[in-house]
PDB file as gemmi writes it, atoms N, CA and C in Angstrom:
CRYST1    1.000    1.000    1.000  90.00  90.00  90.00 P 1                      
ATOM      1  N   MET A   1       3.807  24.366 -70.371  1.00  0.00           N  
ATOM      2  CA  MET A   1       3.193  24.547 -69.072  1.00  0.00           C  
ATOM      3  C   MET A   1       4.202  25.243 -68.151  1.00  0.00           C  
ATOM      4  N   PRO A   2       3.862  26.435 -67.690  1.00  0.00           N  
ATOM      5  CA  PRO A   2       4.808  27.147 -66.838  1.00  0.00           C  
ATOM      6  C   PRO A   2       4.890  26.563 -65.433  1.00  0.00           C  
ATOM      7  N   ILE A   3       6.100  26.521 -64.924  1.00  0.00           N  
ATOM      8  CA  ILE A   3       6.314  26.167 -63.526  1.00  0.00           C  
ATOM      9  C   ILE A   3       6.277  27.476 -62.757  1.00  0.00           C  
ATOM     10  N   VAL A   4       5.424  27.552 -61.745  1.00  0.00           N  
ATOM     11  CA  VAL A   4       5.206  28.783 -60.996  1.00  0.00           C  
ATOM     12  C   VAL A   4       5.573  28.545 -59.539  1.00  0.00           C  
ATOM     13  N   GLU A   5       6.343  29.485 -58.976  1.00  0.00           N  
ATOM     14  CA  GLU A   5       6.658  29.450 -57.554  1.00  0.00           C  
ATOM     15  C   GLU A   5       5.672  30.362 -56.844  1.00  0.00           C  
ATOM     16  N   ALA A   6       5.005  29.846 -55.808  1.00  0.00           N  
ATOM     17  CA  ALA A   6       4.005  30.612 -55.068  1.00  0.00           C  
ATOM     18  C   ALA A   6       4.556  30.970 -53.689  1.00  0.00           C  
ATOM     19  N   PHE A   7       4.484  32.248 -53.361  1.00  0.00           N  
ATOM     20  CA  PHE A   7       4.960  32.762 -52.081  1.00  0.00           C  
ATOM     21  C   PHE A   7       3.782  33.312 -51.292  1.00  0.00           C  
ATOM     22  N   ASP A   8       3.886  33.232 -49.967  1.00  0.00           N  
ATOM     23  CA  ASP A   8       2.809  33.738 -49.118  1.00  0.00           C  
ATOM     24  C   ASP A   8       3.185  35.036 -48.412  1.00  0.00           C  
ATOM     25  N   ASP A   9       4.413  35.530 -48.651  1.00  0.00           N  
ATOM     26  CA  ASP A   9       4.861  36.762 -48.021  1.00  0.00           C  
ATOM     27  C   ASP A   9       5.823  37.472 -48.964  1.00  0.00           C  
ATOM     28  N   ARG A  10       5.777  38.777 -48.965  1.00  0.00           N  
ATOM     29  CA  ARG A  10       6.635  39.574 -49.850  1.00  0.00           C  
ATOM     30  C   ARG A  10       8.118  39.330 -49.577  1.00  0.00           C  
ATOM     31  N   ASP A  11       8.478  39.059 -48.327  1.00  0.00           N  
ATOM     32  CA  ASP A  11       9.875  38.872 -47.949  1.00  0.00           C  
ATOM     33  C   ASP A  11      10.294  37.404 -47.828  1.00  0.00           C  
ATOM     34  N   ALA A  12       9.439  36.486 -48.227  1.00  0.00           N  
ATOM     35  CA  ALA A  12       9.752  35.050 -48.125  1.00  0.00           C  
ATOM     36  C   ALA A  12      10.928  34.688 -49.029  1.00  0.00           C  
ATOM     37  N   LEU A  13      11.811  33.855 -48.515  1.00  0.00           N  
ATOM     38  CA  LEU A  13      12.962  33.402 -49.286  1.00  0.00           C  
ATOM     39  C   LEU A  13      12.707  32.061 -49.973  1.00  0.00           C  
ATOM     40  N   GLU A  14      11.803  31.283 -49.429  1.00  0.00           N  
ATOM     41  CA  GLU A  14      11.442  29.984 -49.994  1.00  0.00           C  
ATOM     42  C   GLU A  14       9.971  29.999 -50.392  1.00  0.00           C  
ATOM     43  N   PRO A  15       9.627  29.396 -51.524  1.00  0.00           N  
ATOM     44  CA  PRO A  15       8.215  29.374 -51.935  1.00  0.00           C  
ATOM     45  C   PRO A  15       7.360  28.507 -51.020  1.00  0.00           C  
ATOM     46  N   LEU A  16       6.111  28.879 -50.907  1.00  0.00           N  
ATOM     47  CA  LEU A  16       5.116  28.085 -50.193  1.00  0.00           C  
ATOM     48  C   LEU A  16       4.939  26.750 -50.904  1.00  0.00           C  
ATOM     49  N   PHE A  17       4.899  26.812 -52.244  1.00  0.00           N  
ATOM     50  CA  PHE A  17       4.871  25.612 -53.078  1.00  0.00           C  
ATOM     51  C   PHE A  17       5.277  25.995 -54.493  1.00  0.00           C  
ATOM     52  N   THR A  18       5.649  25.008 -55.273  1.00  0.00           N  
ATOM     53  CA  THR A  18       5.962  25.153 -56.687  1.00  0.00           C  
ATOM     54  C   THR A  18       5.066  24.182 -57.442  1.00  0.00           C  
ATOM     55  N   ALA A  19       4.465  24.654 -58.542  1.00  0.00           N  
ATOM     56  CA  ALA A  19       3.514  23.802 -59.257  1.00  0.00           C  
ATOM     57  C   ALA A  19       3.546  24.088 -60.750  1.00  0.00           C  
ATOM     58  N   ASP A  20       3.138  23.087 -61.536  1.00  0.00           N  
ATOM     59  CA  ASP A  20       2.917  23.232 -62.975  1.00  0.00           C  
ATOM     60  C   ASP A  20       1.510  23.777 -63.191  1.00  0.00           C  
ATOM     61  N   PHE A  21       1.399  24.788 -64.027  1.00  0.00           N  
ATOM     62  CA  PHE A  21       0.101  25.352 -64.364  1.00  0.00           C  
ATOM     63  C   PHE A  21      -0.093  25.259 -65.870  1.00  0.00           C  
ATOM     64  N   ASP A  22      -1.328  25.120 -66.311  1.00  0.00           N  
ATOM     65  CA  ASP A  22      -1.651  25.177 -67.736  1.00  0.00           C  
ATOM     66  C   ASP A  22      -1.585  26.616 -68.234  1.00  0.00           C  
ATOM     67  N   PHE A  23      -1.565  27.559 -67.307  1.00  0.00           N  
ATOM     68  CA  PHE A  23      -1.606  28.985 -67.608  1.00  0.00           C  
ATOM     69  C   PHE A  23      -0.912  29.707 -66.465  1.00  0.00           C  
ATOM     70  N   LEU A  24      -0.563  30.959 -66.661  1.00  0.00           N  
ATOM     71  CA  LEU A  24      -0.009  31.762 -65.580  1.00  0.00           C  
ATOM     72  C   LEU A  24      -1.170  32.431 -64.857  1.00  0.00           C  
ATOM     73  N   PRO A  25      -1.354  32.133 -63.556  1.00  0.00           N  
ATOM     74  CA  PRO A  25      -2.451  32.778 -62.825  1.00  0.00           C  
ATOM     75  C   PRO A  25      -2.315  34.303 -62.875  1.00  0.00           C  
ATOM     76  N   ARG A  26      -3.461  34.985 -62.880  1.00  0.00           N  
ATOM     77  CA  ARG A  26      -3.479  36.445 -62.962  1.00  0.00           C  
ATOM     78  C   ARG A  26      -3.914  37.044 -61.631  1.00  0.00           C  
ATOM     79  N   ILE A  27      -3.536  38.290 -61.419  1.00  0.00           N  
ATOM     80  CA  ILE A  27      -3.947  38.999 -60.209  1.00  0.00           C  
ATOM     81  C   ILE A  27      -5.466  39.005 -60.132  1.00  0.00           C  
ATOM     82  N   GLY A  28      -5.985  38.704 -58.946  1.00  0.00           N  
ATOM     83  CA  GLY A  28      -7.430  38.675 -58.730  1.00  0.00           C  
ATOM     84  C   GLY A  28      -8.037  37.287 -58.850  1.00  0.00           C  
ATOM     85  N   GLU A  29      -7.306  36.348 -59.428  1.00  0.00           N  
ATOM     86  CA  GLU A  29      -7.823  34.981 -59.527  1.00  0.00           C  
ATOM     87  C   GLU A  29      -7.611  34.250 -58.197  1.00  0.00           C  
ATOM     88  N   TYR A  30      -8.380  33.198 -58.010  1.00  0.00           N  
ATOM     89  CA  TYR A  30      -8.292  32.398 -56.792  1.00  0.00           C  
ATOM     90  C   TYR A  30      -7.754  31.016 -57.126  1.00  0.00           C  
ATOM     91  N   LEU A  31      -6.972  30.480 -56.209  1.00  0.00           N  
ATOM     92  CA  LEU A  31      -6.460  29.115 -56.323  1.00  0.00           C  
ATOM     93  C   LEU A  31      -6.996  28.301 -55.167  1.00  0.00           C  
ATOM     94  N   ALA A  32      -7.348  27.067 -55.427  1.00  0.00           N  
ATOM     95  CA  ALA A  32      -7.798  26.152 -54.377  1.00  0.00           C  
ATOM     96  C   ALA A  32      -6.819  24.983 -54.337  1.00  0.00           C  
ATOM     97  N   ARG A  33      -6.238  24.741 -53.165  1.00  0.00           N  
ATOM     98  CA  ARG A  33      -5.306  23.614 -52.995  1.00  0.00           C  
ATOM     99  C   ARG A  33      -5.985  22.541 -52.163  1.00  0.00           C  
ATOM    100  N   ASP A  34      -5.927  21.322 -52.652  1.00  0.00           N  
ATOM    101  CA  ASP A  34      -6.479  20.175 -51.938  1.00  0.00           C  
ATOM    102  C   ASP A  34      -5.582  19.874 -50.743  1.00  0.00           C  
ATOM    103  N   THR A  35      -6.154  19.787 -49.537  1.00  0.00           N  
ATOM    104  CA  THR A  35      -5.354  19.504 -48.351  1.00  0.00           C  
ATOM    105  C   THR A  35      -5.694  18.122 -47.801  1.00  0.00           C  
ATOM    106  N   GLN A  36      -6.860  17.962 -47.279  1.00  0.00           N  
ATOM    107  CA  GLN A  36      -7.317  16.661 -46.795  1.00  0.00           C  
ATOM    108  C   GLN A  36      -8.450  16.219 -47.704  1.00  0.00           C  
ATOM    109  N   PRO A  37      -8.766  14.956 -47.681  1.00  0.00           N  
ATOM    110  CA  PRO A  37      -9.891  14.518 -48.525  1.00  0.00           C  
ATOM    111  C   PRO A  37     -11.142  15.368 -48.248  1.00  0.00           C  
ATOM    112  N   GLY A  38     -11.570  16.071 -49.284  1.00  0.00           N  
ATOM    113  CA  GLY A  38     -12.774  16.881 -49.172  1.00  0.00           C  
ATOM    114  C   GLY A  38     -12.545  18.296 -48.674  1.00  0.00           C  
ATOM    115  N   TYR A  39     -11.317  18.677 -48.371  1.00  0.00           N  
ATOM    116  CA  TYR A  39     -11.032  20.018 -47.859  1.00  0.00           C  
ATOM    117  C   TYR A  39     -10.081  20.752 -48.796  1.00  0.00           C  
ATOM    118  N   PHE A  40     -10.247  22.063 -48.865  1.00  0.00           N  
ATOM    119  CA  PHE A  40      -9.409  22.895 -49.713  1.00  0.00           C  
ATOM    120  C   PHE A  40      -8.953  24.124 -48.937  1.00  0.00           C  
ATOM    121  N   VAL A  41      -7.807  24.666 -49.332  1.00  0.00           N  
ATOM    122  CA  VAL A  41      -7.329  25.951 -48.845  1.00  0.00           C  
ATOM    123  C   VAL A  41      -7.389  26.894 -50.039  1.00  0.00           C  
ATOM    124  N   TYR A  42      -7.985  28.069 -49.846  1.00  0.00           N  
ATOM    125  CA  TYR A  42      -8.186  29.015 -50.942  1.00  0.00           C  
ATOM    126  C   TYR A  42      -7.232  30.194 -50.801  1.00  0.00           C  
ATOM    127  N   TYR A  43      -6.637  30.583 -51.938  1.00  0.00           N  
ATOM    128  CA  TYR A  43      -5.704  31.700 -51.981  1.00  0.00           C  
ATOM    129  C   TYR A  43      -6.122  32.678 -53.069  1.00  0.00           C  
ATOM    130  N   ASN A  44      -5.846  33.957 -52.831  1.00  0.00           N  
ATOM    131  CA  ASN A  44      -6.072  35.007 -53.804  1.00  0.00           C  
ATOM    132  C   ASN A  44      -4.708  35.421 -54.363  1.00  0.00           C  
ATOM    133  N   VAL A  45      -4.576  35.518 -55.689  1.00  0.00           N  
ATOM    134  CA  VAL A  45      -3.331  35.953 -56.327  1.00  0.00           C  
ATOM    135  C   VAL A  45      -3.281  37.481 -56.250  1.00  0.00           C  
ATOM    136  N   VAL A  46      -2.240  38.016 -55.582  1.00  0.00           N  
ATOM    137  CA  VAL A  46      -2.159  39.465 -55.379  1.00  0.00           C  
ATOM    138  C   VAL A  46      -0.970  40.125 -56.080  1.00  0.00           C  
ATOM    139  N   GLU A  47       0.004  39.330 -56.537  1.00  0.00           N  
ATOM    140  CA  GLU A  47       1.176  39.910 -57.190  1.00  0.00           C  
ATOM    141  C   GLU A  47       1.813  38.864 -58.105  1.00  0.00           C  
ATOM    142  N   ILE A  48       2.389  39.329 -59.212  1.00  0.00           N  
ATOM    143  CA  ILE A  48       3.070  38.447 -60.158  1.00  0.00           C  
ATOM    144  C   ILE A  48       4.401  39.093 -60.528  1.00  0.00           C  
ATOM    145  N   TRP A  49       5.454  38.296 -60.621  1.00  0.00           N  
ATOM    146  CA  TRP A  49       6.742  38.782 -61.106  1.00  0.00           C  
ATOM    147  C   TRP A  49       7.525  37.608 -61.674  1.00  0.00           C  
ATOM    148  N   HIS A  50       8.632  37.891 -62.301  1.00  0.00           N  
ATOM    149  CA  HIS A  50       9.516  36.853 -62.840  1.00  0.00           C  
ATOM    150  C   HIS A  50      10.915  37.106 -62.294  1.00  0.00           C  
ATOM    151  N   ARG A  51      11.548  36.059 -61.816  1.00  0.00           N  
ATOM    152  CA  ARG A  51      12.906  36.192 -61.286  1.00  0.00           C  
ATOM    153  C   ARG A  51      13.841  35.313 -62.091  1.00  0.00           C  
ATOM    154  N   GLN A  52      15.092  35.705 -62.144  1.00  0.00           N  
ATOM    155  CA  GLN A  52      16.078  34.962 -62.921  1.00  0.00           C  
ATOM    156  C   GLN A  52      16.964  34.151 -61.987  1.00  0.00           C  
ATOM    157  N   ASP A  53      17.100  32.852 -62.272  1.00  0.00           N  
ATOM    158  CA  ASP A  53      18.011  31.991 -61.525  1.00  0.00           C  
ATOM    159  C   ASP A  53      19.444  32.337 -61.884  1.00  0.00           C  
ATOM    160  N   ILE A  54      20.310  32.306 -60.903  1.00  0.00           N  
ATOM    161  CA  ILE A  54      21.730  32.547 -61.161  1.00  0.00           C  
ATOM    162  C   ILE A  54      22.300  31.415 -62.006  1.00  0.00           C  
ATOM    163  N   ASP A  55      21.947  30.182 -61.670  1.00  0.00           N  
ATOM    164  CA  ASP A  55      22.420  29.018 -62.431  1.00  0.00           C  
ATOM    165  C   ASP A  55      21.603  28.865 -63.707  1.00  0.00           C  
ATOM    166  N   GLY A  56      22.205  29.070 -64.837  1.00  0.00           N  
ATOM    167  CA  GLY A  56      21.534  28.869 -66.118  1.00  0.00           C  
ATOM    168  C   GLY A  56      20.788  30.070 -66.653  1.00  0.00           C  
ATOM    169  N   GLY A  57      20.481  31.044 -65.808  1.00  0.00           N  
ATOM    170  CA  GLY A  57      19.813  32.260 -66.271  1.00  0.00           C  
ATOM    171  C   GLY A  57      18.354  32.104 -66.633  1.00  0.00           C  
ATOM    172  N   VAL A  58      17.714  31.004 -66.225  1.00  0.00           N  
ATOM    173  CA  VAL A  58      16.304  30.758 -66.539  1.00  0.00           C  
ATOM    174  C   VAL A  58      15.423  31.695 -65.715  1.00  0.00           C  
ATOM    175  N   PHE A  59      14.395  32.266 -66.349  1.00  0.00           N  
ATOM    176  CA  PHE A  59      13.433  33.091 -65.624  1.00  0.00           C  
ATOM    177  C   PHE A  59      12.324  32.195 -65.067  1.00  0.00           C  
ATOM    178  N   ARG A  60      11.936  32.461 -63.823  1.00  0.00           N  
ATOM    179  CA  ARG A  60      10.874  31.712 -63.148  1.00  0.00           C  
ATOM    180  C   ARG A  60       9.690  32.637 -62.881  1.00  0.00           C  
ATOM    181  N   ALA A  61       8.500  32.164 -63.191  1.00  0.00           N  
ATOM    182  CA  ALA A  61       7.294  32.914 -62.863  1.00  0.00           C  
ATOM    183  C   ALA A  61       7.023  32.741 -61.371  1.00  0.00           C  
ATOM    184  N   CYS A  62       6.676  33.844 -60.713  1.00  0.00           N  
ATOM    185  CA  CYS A  62       6.395  33.827 -59.279  1.00  0.00           C  
ATOM    186  C   CYS A  62       5.084  34.556 -59.026  1.00  0.00           C  
ATOM    187  N   ILE A  63       4.350  34.078 -58.035  1.00  0.00           N  
ATOM    188  CA  ILE A  63       3.130  34.748 -57.615  1.00  0.00           C  
ATOM    189  C   ILE A  63       3.141  34.877 -56.097  1.00  0.00           C  
ATOM    190  N   ARG A  64       2.498  35.947 -55.610  1.00  0.00           N  
ATOM    191  CA  ARG A  64       2.310  36.067 -54.172  1.00  0.00           C  
ATOM    192  C   ARG A  64       0.836  35.852 -53.888  1.00  0.00           C  
ATOM    193  N   LEU A  65       0.574  35.056 -52.877  1.00  0.00           N  
ATOM    194  CA  LEU A  65      -0.782  34.662 -52.531  1.00  0.00           C  
ATOM    195  C   LEU A  65      -1.156  35.174 -51.147  1.00  0.00           C  
ATOM    196  N   GLU A  66      -2.434  35.447 -50.978  1.00  0.00           N  
ATOM    197  CA  GLU A  66      -2.977  35.731 -49.657  1.00  0.00           C  
ATOM    198  C   GLU A  66      -4.031  34.680 -49.354  1.00  0.00           C  
ATOM    199  N   LEU A  67      -3.984  34.161 -48.142  1.00  0.00           N  
ATOM    200  CA  LEU A  67      -4.948  33.162 -47.706  1.00  0.00           C  
ATOM    201  C   LEU A  67      -6.342  33.799 -47.669  1.00  0.00           C  
ATOM    202  N   ASP A  68      -7.310  33.122 -48.218  1.00  0.00           N  
ATOM    203  CA  ASP A  68      -8.691  33.590 -48.240  1.00  0.00           C  
ATOM    204  C   ASP A  68      -9.522  32.609 -47.434  1.00  0.00           C  
ATOM    205  N   ASP A  69      -9.877  33.019 -46.211  1.00  0.00           N  
ATOM    206  CA  ASP A  69     -10.645  32.113 -45.313  1.00  0.00           C  
ATOM    207  C   ASP A  69     -12.053  31.970 -45.778  1.00  0.00           C  
TER     208      ASP A  69                                                      
END                                                                             
């Protein structure tokens, strides 16, 4: 299960959230995050890349999201 870092801005230094996925989300797919009981925030996946950590050299999957009202 890949750990994916989700960013909401191209220049963001910290992820919006980090989560375990059963799959790597693809461009054009939508994600729904549970916020309050019965409410969701919807995001569109617009970019995917992989970055390498300096410590250990592990590659991390990253996605950029846009809020979909």
